[in-house]
XYZ file of C-alpha atoms in Angstrom:
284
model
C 0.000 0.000 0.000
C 2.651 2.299 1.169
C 4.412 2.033 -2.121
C 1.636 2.719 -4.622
C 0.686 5.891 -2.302
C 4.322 7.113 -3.167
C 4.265 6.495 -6.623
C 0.923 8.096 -6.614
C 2.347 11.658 -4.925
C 5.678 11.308 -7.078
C 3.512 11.287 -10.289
C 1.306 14.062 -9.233
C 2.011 17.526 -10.590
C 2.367 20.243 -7.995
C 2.640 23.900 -7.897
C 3.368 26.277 -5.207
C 3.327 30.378 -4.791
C 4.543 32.136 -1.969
C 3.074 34.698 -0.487
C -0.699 33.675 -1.302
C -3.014 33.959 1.434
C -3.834 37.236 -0.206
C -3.555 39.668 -2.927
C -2.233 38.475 -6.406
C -0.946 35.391 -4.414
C -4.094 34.321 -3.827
C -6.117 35.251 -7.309
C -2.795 33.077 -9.007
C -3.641 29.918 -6.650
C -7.530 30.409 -7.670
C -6.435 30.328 -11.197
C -4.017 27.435 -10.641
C -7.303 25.068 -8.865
C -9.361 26.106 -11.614
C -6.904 25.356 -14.970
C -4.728 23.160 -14.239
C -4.747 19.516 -13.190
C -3.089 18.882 -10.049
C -2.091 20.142 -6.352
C -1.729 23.781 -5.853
C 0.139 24.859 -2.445
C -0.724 28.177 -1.297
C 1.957 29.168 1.260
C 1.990 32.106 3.949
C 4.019 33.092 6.814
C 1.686 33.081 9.322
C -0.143 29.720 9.174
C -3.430 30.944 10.565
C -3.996 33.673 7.467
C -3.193 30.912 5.630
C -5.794 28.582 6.632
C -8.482 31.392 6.107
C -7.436 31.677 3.101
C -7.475 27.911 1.873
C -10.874 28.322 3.949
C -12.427 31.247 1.922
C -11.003 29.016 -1.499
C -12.695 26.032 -0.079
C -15.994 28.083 -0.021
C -15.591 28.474 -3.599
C -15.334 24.345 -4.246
C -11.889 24.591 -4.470
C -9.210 22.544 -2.950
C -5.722 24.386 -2.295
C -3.455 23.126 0.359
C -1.316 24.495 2.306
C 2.340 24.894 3.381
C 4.105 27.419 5.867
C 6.719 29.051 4.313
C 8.172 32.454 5.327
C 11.160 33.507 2.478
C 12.776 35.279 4.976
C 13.591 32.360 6.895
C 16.287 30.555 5.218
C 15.124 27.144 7.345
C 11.361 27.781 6.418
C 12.638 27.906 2.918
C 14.894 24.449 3.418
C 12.049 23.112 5.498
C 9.317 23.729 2.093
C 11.761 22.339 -0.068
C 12.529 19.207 1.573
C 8.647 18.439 1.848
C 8.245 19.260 -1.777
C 11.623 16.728 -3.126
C 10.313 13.853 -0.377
C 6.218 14.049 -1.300
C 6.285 15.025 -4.890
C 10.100 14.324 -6.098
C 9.822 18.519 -7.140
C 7.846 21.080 -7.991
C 6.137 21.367 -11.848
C 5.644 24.873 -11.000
C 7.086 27.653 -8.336
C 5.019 31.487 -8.847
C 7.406 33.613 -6.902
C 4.587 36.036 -5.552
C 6.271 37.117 -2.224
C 6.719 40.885 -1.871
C 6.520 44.076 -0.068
C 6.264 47.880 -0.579
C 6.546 50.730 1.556
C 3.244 52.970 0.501
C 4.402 56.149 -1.653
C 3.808 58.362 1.580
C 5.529 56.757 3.999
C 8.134 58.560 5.747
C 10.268 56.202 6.843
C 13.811 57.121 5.372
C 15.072 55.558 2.272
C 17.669 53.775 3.566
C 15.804 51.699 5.810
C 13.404 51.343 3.013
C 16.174 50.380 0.789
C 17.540 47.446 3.265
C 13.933 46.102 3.554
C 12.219 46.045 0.627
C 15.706 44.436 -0.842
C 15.847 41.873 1.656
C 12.661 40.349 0.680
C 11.899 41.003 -2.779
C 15.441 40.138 -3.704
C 17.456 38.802 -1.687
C 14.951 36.166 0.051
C 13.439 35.790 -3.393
C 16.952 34.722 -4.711
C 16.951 32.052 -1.613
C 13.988 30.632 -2.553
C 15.034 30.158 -6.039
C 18.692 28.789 -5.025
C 16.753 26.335 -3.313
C 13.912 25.330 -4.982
C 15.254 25.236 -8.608
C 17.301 22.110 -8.385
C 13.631 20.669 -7.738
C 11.976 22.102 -10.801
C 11.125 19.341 -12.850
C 11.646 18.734 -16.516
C 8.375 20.708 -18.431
C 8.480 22.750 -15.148
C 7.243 26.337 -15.280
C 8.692 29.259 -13.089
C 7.382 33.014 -12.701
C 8.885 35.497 -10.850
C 5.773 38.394 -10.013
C 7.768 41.232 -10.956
C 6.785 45.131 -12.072
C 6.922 47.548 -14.435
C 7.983 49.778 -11.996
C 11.428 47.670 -12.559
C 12.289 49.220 -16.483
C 11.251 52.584 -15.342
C 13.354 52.370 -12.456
C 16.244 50.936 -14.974
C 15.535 53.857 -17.248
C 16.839 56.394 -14.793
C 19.656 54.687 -13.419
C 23.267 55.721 -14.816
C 24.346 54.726 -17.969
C 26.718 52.481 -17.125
C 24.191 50.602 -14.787
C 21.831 50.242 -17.590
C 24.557 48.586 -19.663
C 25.608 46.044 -16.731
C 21.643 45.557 -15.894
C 20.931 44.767 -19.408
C 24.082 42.621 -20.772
C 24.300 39.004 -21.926
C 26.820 38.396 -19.649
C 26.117 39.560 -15.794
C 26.237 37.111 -13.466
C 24.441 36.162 -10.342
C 27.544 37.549 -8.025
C 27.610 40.484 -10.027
C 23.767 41.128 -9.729
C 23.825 40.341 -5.472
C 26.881 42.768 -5.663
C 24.887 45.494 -7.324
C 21.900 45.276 -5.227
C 23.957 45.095 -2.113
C 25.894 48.131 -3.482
C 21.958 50.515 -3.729
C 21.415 49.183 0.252
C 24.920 50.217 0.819
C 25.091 53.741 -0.633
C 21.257 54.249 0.883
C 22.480 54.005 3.697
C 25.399 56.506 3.107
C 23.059 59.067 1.447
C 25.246 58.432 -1.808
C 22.634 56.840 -4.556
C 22.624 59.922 -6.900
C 26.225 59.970 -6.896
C 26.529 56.451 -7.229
C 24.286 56.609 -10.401
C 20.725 55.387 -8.482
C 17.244 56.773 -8.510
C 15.846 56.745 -4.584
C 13.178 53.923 -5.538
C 13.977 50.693 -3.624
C 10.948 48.976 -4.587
C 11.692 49.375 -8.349
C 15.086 48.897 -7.876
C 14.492 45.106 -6.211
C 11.847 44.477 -8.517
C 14.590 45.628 -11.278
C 16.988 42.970 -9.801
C 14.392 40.152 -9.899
C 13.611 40.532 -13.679
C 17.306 40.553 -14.084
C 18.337 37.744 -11.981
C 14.771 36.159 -14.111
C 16.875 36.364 -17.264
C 20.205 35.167 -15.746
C 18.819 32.448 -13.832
C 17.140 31.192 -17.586
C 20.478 31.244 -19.398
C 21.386 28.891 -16.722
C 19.466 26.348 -17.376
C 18.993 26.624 -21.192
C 23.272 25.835 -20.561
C 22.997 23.451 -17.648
C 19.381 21.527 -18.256
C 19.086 22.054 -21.808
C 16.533 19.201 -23.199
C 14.407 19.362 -19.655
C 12.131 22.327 -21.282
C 11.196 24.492 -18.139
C 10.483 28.313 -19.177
C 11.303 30.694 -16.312
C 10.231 34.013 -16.720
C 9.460 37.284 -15.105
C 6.429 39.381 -15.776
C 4.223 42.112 -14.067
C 0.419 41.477 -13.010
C 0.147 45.375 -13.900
C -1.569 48.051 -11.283
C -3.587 45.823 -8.927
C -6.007 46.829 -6.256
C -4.393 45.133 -3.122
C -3.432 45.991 0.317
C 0.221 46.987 -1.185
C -0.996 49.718 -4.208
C -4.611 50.223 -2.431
C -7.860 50.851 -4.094
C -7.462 52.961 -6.732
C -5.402 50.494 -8.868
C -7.086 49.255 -12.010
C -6.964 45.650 -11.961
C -8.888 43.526 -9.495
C -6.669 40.452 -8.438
C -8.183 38.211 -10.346
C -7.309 40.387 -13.761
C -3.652 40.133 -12.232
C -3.621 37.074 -11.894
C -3.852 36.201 -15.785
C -0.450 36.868 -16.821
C 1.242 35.120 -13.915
C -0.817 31.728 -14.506
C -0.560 32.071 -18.338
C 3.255 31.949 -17.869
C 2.674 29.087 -15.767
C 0.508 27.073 -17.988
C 2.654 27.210 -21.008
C 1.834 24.419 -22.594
C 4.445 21.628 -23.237
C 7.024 21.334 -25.980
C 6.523 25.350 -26.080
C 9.546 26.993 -25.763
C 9.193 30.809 -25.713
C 9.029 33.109 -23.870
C 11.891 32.247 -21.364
C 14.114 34.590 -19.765
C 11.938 37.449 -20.841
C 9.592 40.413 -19.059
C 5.901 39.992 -19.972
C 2.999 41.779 -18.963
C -0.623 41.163 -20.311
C 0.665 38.399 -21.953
C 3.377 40.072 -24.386
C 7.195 40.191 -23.666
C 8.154 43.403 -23.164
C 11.255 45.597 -24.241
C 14.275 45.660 -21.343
């Protein structure tokens, strides 16, 4: 018995975004239950939000389940991924959704703002990719829920930023040393000098398209005939806790572009690497 209810979890596709017991998070799992065949793991720091929020899914007659996972605990992050590799043998598909923003108002100086909204919409982003892409399995799908706050921000950086952000050949330590470098000089009052607008969220979100892209020429090199598409892409102006209620899009609307990245079908093999939003891949 034991063996066939293995066999039957390793066979089964799975899917997992973090930060959904709300938001875009959420709308992506309710698009997930409702295309696609197979087990969709909402995920959530705090395990109680995230149990309403399977909950209010439930209510709708569908069937998410759940997993803590907090990506800026490097052992919640371990923890999630070991579940995933021992049930499933992987993941089909990862939606990195996880984010913050300080609101446009808020007073709290830019260097703190810098160091935090880095920390978890890059850095522990990164982390959760380091660790969960070894698991992605072949015909696997990854999105990272970016912005298009990110090429504006990239627009009115230095020159010679723009050239390193947008060339063939930056690497992964280069990119953690540039984003490391913004918290740094934030701190020191020195980002105009240093060639940086004072916009920490678009300048994480600007590092996760670009680490999207680098990230995909790694495994078109190192996994080459497995055919998993990882891309980048922005939901667009949402109405959520984050951007509030004047955004245009209702969750659901941002949702689209996230779970039509996901659902790819097989043998496609474009877009990959690339920036989309509402479905077209957009200039860098």
């Amino acid at each position: 018995m034991r063996a066939g209810f293995d066999h039957y979890y390793m066979s089964t596709k799975v899917a997992m975004v973090t930060g959904s017991n709300k938001g875009v998070g959420l709308a992506v799992v309710r698009a997930l239950c409702k295309q696609w065949q197979g087990d969709v793991y909402l995920t959530a720091r705090d395990v109680d939000r995230g149990q309403e929020a399977i909950e209010s899914l439930a209510s709708e007659g569908l069937k998410p389940l759940f997993h803590q996972l907090d990506i800026n605990d490097l052992n919640s992050i371990k923890t999630a991924a070991a579940f995933f590799k021992g049930k499933y043998g992987g993941v089909d598909i990862l939606i990195n959704n996880a984010a913050i923003a300080f609101k446009v108002a808020d007073t709290t100086p830019v260097a703190v703002q810098a160091e935090v909204t880095l920390q978890t919409n890059f850095f522990a982003s990164r982390d959760v990719l380091t660790h969960f892409l070894p698991l992605i399995k072949p015909g696997g799908r990854v999105v990272n829920v970016s912005s298009f706050v990110g090429p504006r921000t990239l627009n009115k950086c230095s020159l010679e930023l723009q050239q390193r952000f947008r060339s063939d050949d930056i690497t992964e330590d280069e990119l953690v040393g540039l984003m490391q470098r913004f918290v740094d000089k934030a701190k020191k009052g020195e980002l105009k000098q240093d060639g940086w607008p004072e916009m920490p969220y678009g300048v994480s979100k600007l590092g996760l398209t670009t680490l999207s892209m680098i990230l995909a020429r790694h495994l078109s090199k190192k996994r080459p005939h497995d055919g998993i598409l990882l891309n980048a892409c922005c939901p667009g102006w949402v109405r959520t806790d984050m951007t509030g209620e004047r955004a245009a899009k209702s969750p659901d609307e941002g949702a689209v572009t996230p779970a039509y990245l996901a659902l790819l079908p097989p043998e496609t093999t474009e877009p990959h690497g690339k920036f989309v939003s509402d479905k077209k891949v957009q200039l860098w």
